[in-house]
Short mmCIF file of C-alpha atoms in Angstrom, two decimals:
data_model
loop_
_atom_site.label_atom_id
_atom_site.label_comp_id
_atom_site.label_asym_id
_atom_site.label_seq_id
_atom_site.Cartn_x
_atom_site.Cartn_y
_atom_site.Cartn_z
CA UNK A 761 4.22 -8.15 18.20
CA UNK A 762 5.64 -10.71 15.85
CA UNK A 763 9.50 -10.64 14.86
CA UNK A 764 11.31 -11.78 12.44
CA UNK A 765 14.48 -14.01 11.35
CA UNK A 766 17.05 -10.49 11.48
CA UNK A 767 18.68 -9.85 8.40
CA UNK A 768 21.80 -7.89 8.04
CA UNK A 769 19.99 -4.72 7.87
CA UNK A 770 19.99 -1.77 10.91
CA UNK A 771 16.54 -0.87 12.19
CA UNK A 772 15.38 1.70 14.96
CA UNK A 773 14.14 0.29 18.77
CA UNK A 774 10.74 -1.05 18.04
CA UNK A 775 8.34 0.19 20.72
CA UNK A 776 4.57 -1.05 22.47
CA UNK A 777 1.58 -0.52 20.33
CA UNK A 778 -2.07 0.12 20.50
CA UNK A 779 -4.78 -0.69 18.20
CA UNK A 780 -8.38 0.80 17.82
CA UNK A 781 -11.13 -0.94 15.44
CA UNK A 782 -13.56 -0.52 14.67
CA UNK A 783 -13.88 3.62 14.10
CA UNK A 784 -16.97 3.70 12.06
CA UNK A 785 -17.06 6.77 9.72
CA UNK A 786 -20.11 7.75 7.80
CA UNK A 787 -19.63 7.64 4.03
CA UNK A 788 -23.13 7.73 2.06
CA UNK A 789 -21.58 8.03 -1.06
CA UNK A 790 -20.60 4.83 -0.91
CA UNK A 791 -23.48 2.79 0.42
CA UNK A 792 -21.65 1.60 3.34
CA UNK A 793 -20.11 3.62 6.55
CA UNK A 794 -16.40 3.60 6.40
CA UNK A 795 -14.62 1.15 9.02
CA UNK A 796 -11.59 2.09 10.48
CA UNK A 797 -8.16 0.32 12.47
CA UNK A 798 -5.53 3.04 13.35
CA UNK A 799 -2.70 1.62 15.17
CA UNK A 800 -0.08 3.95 16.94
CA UNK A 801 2.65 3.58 18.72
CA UNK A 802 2.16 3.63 22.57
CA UNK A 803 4.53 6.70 23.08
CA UNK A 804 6.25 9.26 21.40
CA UNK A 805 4.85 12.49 19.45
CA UNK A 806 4.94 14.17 16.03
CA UNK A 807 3.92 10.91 14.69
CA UNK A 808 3.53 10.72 10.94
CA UNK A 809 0.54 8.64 9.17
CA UNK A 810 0.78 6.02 6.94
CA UNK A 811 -2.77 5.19 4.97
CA UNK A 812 -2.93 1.65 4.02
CA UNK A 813 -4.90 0.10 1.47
CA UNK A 814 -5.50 -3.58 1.64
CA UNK A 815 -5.13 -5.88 -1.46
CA UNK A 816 -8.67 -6.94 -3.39
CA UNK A 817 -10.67 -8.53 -1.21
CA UNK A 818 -8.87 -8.33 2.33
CA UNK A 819 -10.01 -5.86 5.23
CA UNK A 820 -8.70 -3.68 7.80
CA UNK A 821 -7.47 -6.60 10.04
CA UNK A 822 -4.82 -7.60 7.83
CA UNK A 823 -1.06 -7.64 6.84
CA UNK A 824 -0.55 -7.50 10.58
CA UNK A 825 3.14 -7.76 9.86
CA UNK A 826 3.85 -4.83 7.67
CA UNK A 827 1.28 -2.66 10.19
CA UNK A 828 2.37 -3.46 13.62
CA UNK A 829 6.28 -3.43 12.27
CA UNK A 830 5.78 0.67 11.05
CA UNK A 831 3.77 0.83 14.52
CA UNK A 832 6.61 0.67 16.56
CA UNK A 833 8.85 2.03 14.57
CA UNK A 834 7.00 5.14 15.00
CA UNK A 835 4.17 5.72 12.96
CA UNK A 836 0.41 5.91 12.96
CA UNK A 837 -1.24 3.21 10.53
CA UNK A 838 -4.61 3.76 9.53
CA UNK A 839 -6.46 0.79 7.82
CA UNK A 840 -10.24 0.53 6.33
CA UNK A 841 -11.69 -1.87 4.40
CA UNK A 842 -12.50 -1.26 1.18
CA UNK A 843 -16.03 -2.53 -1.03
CA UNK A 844 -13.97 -4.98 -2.63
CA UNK A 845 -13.09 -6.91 0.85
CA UNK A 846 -14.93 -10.60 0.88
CA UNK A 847 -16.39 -9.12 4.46
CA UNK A 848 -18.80 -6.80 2.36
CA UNK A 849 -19.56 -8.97 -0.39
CA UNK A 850 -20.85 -7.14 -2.84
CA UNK A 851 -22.89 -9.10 -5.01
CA UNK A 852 -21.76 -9.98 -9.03
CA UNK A 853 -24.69 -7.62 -9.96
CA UNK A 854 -24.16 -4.48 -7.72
CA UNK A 855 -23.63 -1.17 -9.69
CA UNK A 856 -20.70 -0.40 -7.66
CA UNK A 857 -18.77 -2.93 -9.33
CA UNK A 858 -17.47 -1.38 -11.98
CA UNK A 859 -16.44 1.70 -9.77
CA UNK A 860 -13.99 -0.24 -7.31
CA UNK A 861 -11.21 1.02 -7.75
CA UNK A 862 -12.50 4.68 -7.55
CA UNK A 863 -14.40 4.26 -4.44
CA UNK A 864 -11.03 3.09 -3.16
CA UNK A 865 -9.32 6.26 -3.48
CA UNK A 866 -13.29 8.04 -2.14
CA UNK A 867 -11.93 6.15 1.13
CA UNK A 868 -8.59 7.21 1.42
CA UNK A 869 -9.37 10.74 0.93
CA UNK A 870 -12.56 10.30 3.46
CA UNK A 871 -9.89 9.13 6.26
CA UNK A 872 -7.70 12.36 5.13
CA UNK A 873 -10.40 14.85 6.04
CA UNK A 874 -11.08 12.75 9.16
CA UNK A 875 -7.75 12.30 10.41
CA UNK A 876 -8.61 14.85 13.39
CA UNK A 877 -11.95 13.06 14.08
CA UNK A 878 -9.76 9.59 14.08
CA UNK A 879 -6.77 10.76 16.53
CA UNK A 880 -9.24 12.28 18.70
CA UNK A 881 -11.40 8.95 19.18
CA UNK A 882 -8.34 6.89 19.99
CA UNK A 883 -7.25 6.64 23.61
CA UNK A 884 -3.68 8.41 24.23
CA UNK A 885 -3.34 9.65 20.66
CA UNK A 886 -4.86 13.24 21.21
CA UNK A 887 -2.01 16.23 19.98
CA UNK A 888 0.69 13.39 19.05
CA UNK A 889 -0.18 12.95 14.88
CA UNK A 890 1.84 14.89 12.46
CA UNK A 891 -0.71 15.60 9.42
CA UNK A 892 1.52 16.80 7.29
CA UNK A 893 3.45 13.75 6.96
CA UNK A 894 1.18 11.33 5.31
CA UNK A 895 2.58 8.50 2.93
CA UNK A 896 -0.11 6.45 1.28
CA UNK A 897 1.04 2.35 1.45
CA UNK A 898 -0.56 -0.50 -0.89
CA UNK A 899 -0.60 -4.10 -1.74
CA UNK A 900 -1.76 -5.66 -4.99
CA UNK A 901 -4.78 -3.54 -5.77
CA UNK A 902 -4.11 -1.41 -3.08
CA UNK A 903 -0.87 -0.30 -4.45
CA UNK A 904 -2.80 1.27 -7.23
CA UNK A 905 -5.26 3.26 -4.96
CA UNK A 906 -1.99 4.65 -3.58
CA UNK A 907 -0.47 5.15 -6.86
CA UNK A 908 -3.23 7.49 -8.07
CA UNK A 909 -3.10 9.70 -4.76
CA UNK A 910 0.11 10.78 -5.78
CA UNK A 911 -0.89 10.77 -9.42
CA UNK A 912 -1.18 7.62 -11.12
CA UNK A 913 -3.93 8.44 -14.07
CA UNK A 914 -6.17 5.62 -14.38
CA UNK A 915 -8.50 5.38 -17.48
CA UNK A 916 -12.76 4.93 -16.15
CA UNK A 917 -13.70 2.08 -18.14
CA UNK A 918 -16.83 3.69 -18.28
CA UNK A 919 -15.91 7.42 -19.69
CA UNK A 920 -12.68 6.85 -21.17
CA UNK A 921 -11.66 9.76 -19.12
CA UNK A 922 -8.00 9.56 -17.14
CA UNK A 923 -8.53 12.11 -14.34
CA UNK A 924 -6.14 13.48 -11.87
CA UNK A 925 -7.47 12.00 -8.73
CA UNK A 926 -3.99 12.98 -6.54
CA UNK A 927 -4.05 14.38 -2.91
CA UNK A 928 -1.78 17.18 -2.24
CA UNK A 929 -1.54 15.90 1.23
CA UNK A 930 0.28 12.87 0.32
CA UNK A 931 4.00 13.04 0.23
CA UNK A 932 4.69 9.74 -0.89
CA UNK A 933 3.99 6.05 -1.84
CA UNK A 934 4.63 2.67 -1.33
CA UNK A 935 3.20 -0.09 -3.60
CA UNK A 936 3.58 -3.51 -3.18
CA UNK A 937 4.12 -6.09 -5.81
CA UNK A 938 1.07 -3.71 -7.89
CA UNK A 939 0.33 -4.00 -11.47
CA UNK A 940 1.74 -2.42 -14.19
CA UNK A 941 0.60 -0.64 -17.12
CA UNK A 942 -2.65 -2.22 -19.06
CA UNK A 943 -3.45 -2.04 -22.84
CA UNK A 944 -2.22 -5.60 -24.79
CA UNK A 945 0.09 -6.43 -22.02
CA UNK A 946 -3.10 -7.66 -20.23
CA UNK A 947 -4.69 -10.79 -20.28
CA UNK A 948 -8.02 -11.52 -21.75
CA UNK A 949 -9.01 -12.16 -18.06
CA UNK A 950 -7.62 -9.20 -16.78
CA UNK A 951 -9.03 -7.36 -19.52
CA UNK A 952 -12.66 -8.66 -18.57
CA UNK A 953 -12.98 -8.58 -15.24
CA UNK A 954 -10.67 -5.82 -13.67
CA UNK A 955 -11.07 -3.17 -16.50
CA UNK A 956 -9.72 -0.21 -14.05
CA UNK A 957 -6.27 -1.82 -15.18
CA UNK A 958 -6.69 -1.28 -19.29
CA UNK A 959 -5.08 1.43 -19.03
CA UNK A 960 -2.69 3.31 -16.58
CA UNK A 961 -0.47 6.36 -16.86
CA UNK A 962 2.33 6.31 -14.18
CA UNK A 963 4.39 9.42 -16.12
CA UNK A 964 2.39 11.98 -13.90
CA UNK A 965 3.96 10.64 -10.89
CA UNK A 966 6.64 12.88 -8.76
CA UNK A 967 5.79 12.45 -5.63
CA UNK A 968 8.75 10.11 -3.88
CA UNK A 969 8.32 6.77 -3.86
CA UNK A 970 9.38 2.68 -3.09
CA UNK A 971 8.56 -0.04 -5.52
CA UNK A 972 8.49 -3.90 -3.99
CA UNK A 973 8.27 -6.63 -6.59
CA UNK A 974 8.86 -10.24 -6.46
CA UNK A 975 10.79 -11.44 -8.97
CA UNK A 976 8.83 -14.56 -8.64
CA UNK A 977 5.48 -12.87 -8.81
CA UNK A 978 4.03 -13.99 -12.04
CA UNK A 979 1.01 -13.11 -11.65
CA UNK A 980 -2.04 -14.41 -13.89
CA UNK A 981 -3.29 -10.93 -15.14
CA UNK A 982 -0.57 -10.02 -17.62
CA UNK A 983 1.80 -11.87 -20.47
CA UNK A 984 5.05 -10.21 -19.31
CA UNK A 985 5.75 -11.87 -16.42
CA UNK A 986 7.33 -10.95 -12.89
CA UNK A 987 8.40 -7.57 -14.48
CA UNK A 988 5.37 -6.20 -14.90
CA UNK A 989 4.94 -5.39 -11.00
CA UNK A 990 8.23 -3.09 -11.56
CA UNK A 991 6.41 -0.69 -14.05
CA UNK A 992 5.26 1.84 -11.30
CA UNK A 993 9.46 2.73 -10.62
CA UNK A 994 10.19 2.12 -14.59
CA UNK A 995 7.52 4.08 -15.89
CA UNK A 996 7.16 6.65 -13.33
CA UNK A 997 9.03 10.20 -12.83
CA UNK A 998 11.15 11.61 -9.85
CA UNK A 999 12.85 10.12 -7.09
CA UNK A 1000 11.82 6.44 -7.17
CA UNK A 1001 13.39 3.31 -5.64
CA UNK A 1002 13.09 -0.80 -6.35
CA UNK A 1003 13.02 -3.18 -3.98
CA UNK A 1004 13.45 -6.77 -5.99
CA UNK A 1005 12.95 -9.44 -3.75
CA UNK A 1006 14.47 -12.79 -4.52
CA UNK A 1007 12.20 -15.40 -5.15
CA UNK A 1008 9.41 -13.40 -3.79
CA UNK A 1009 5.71 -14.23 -5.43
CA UNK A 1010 2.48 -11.62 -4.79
CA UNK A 1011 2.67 -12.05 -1.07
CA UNK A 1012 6.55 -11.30 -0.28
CA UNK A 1013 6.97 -13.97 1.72
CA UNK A 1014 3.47 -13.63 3.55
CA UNK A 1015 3.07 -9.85 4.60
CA UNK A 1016 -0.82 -10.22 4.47
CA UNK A 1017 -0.41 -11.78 7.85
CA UNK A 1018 1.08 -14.60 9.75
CA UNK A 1019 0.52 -18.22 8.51
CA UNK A 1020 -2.27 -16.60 5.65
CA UNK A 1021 -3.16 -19.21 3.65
CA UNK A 1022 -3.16 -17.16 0.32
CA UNK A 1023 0.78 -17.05 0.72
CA UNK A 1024 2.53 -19.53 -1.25
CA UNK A 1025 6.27 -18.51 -1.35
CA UNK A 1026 6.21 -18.59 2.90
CA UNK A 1027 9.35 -17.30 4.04
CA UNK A 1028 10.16 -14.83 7.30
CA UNK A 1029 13.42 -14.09 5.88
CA UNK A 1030 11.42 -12.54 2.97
CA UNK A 1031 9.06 -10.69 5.01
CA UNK A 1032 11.98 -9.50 7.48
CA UNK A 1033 13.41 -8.31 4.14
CA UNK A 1034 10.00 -6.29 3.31
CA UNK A 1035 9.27 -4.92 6.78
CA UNK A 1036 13.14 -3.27 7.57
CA UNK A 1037 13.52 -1.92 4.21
CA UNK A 1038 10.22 -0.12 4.35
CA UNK A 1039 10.28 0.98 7.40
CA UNK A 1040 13.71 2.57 7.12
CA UNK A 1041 12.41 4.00 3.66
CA UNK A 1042 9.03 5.52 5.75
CA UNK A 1043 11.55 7.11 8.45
CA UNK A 1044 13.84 8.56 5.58
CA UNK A 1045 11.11 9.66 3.14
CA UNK A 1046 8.91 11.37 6.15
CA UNK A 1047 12.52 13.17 7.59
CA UNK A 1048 12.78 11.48 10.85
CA UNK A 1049 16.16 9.55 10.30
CA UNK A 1050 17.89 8.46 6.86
CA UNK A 1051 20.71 6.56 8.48
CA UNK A 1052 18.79 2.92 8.21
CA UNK A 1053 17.81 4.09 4.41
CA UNK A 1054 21.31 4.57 3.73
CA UNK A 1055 22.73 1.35 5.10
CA UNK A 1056 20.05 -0.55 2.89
CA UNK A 1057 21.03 1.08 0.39
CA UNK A 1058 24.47 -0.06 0.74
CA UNK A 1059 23.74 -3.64 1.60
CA UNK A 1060 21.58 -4.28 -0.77
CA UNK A 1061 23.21 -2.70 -4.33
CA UNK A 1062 25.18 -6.24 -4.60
CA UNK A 1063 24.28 -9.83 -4.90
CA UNK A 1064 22.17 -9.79 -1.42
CA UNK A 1065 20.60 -13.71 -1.14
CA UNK A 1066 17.12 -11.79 -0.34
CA UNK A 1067 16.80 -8.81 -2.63
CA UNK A 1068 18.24 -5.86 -4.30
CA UNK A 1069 17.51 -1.99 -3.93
CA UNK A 1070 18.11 0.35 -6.51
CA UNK A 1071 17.15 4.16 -7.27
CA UNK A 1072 16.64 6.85 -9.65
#
């Protein structure tokens, strides 16, 4: 396990971790069986599950840092990749194309029912998963896939319809430096090519929640600028929370995995930032311990170098 510069935050022990991949689950609806990393920690029971969903194009082997860091602070992460990841590559022409962003969320709630199947088939794991404590976890375009399991309405490009695609079994979300709401705050690019984005509804969204957002993260898909990854705490309802880091861009520092070369704001201070104030916000939010929550809370309301933390 990698660590980090420490900041002046509290964390929990950290503890040995295993990881399983592939688990191959069958998935005919979308064209392609559904490939599966759960990591766990190496002891302990009652474990809650985090579902993480990787940012367009990526796969189940990444953001190592974010993964391996909620690992041993005590929880099971469960990875797939998605169609979008360059390891499928669909081609420009496939009819799935347009449906992305829906098959997404088709994965996430294929790992749900599975989630017996998937602690069963990992060495050690058997009788040691909570499944009622599930928090669905997101970078980029995966923070949207998590947004709509706990009711994010997305508009299908193709009907015009915004359904209610939430999971019940979901307690909570966090989305990472995700996009914001669509219509003319879009670009003409972003308009074009990633129409799932056009238009989004976060008002039907009560389940808890933790925003991150760079406030360097301007990213080339809307006009507004770095505040547009801050809609889904703005714009949403219930008990929400912002994490702003400083000078943060779309990868936080680099939490998509050690030395990735798609990070361009490289910074483990950053990503130290990202990895204890999630994982203390996973322990609170799930009901294990709200103690590291609480101090974050506390160090980071004022002019913190790295970031600030607020709530509603």
């Amino acid at each position: 396990m990698t660590t980090y510069p420490a900041t002046d935050l509290s964390g929990p022990a950290l503890t040995a971790t295993v990881s399983v991949t592939p688990l191959v689950l069958d998935a005919p609806q979308r064209g392609e069986d559904l490939h599966v990393r759960v990591t766990a920690p190496a002891t302990g029971t009652d474990l809650p599950v985090v579902l993480f969903t990787h940012g367009f194009g990526s796969n189940l082997d990444g953001y190592a840092p974010l993964v391996e860091h909620w690992a041993s602070g005590g929880f099971i992460v469960i990875q797939t990749t998605h169609l979008d990841s360059k390891r499928i590559g669909l081609p420009a022409d496939d009819p799935r194309r347009p449906h992305l962003w829906h098959y997404r969320v088709q994965d996430m709630r294929r790992i749900l029912d599975e989630l017996t199947t998937l602690e069963a088939a990992v060495p050690g794991l058997s009788g040691r998963m909570n499944r009622r404590r599930v928090v669905a976890a997101g970078h980029s375009f995966g923070g949207q896939t998590a947004g709509i399991l706990v009711g994010l309405r997305v508009t299908d490009p193709q009907t015009g319809v915004a359904e209610d695609l939430s999971d019940a079994r979901v307690m909570a979300s966090i989305q990472l430096a995700t996009a914001g709401k669509g219509g003319d705050e879009l670009t003409p690019f972003a308009h074009d090519n990633l129409p799932w984005l056009r238009g989004q509804d976060f008002s039907h969204i009560t389940a808890p929640g933790l925003v991150v957002a760079g406030d360097k993260d301007d990213l080339p898909l809307t006009t507004r600028g770095p505040a547009w990854t801050t809609d889904p705490y703005t714009l949403s309802r219930g008990n929400k929370s912002l994490l702003t880091v400083r000078g943060g861009e779309h990868f936080l520092g680099g939490i998509s995995g050690h030395q990735a070369a798609e990070t361009t704001d490289e910074n483990p201070d950053r990503v130290a930032l990202v990895q204890e104030v999630t994982l203390a916000y996973l322990r609170h939010v799930t009901g294990i311990d709200s103690a590291d929550w609480s101090t974050a809370q506390t160090v980071l309301t004022g002019s913190h170098s790295l970031g600030h933390l607020e709530s509603k």
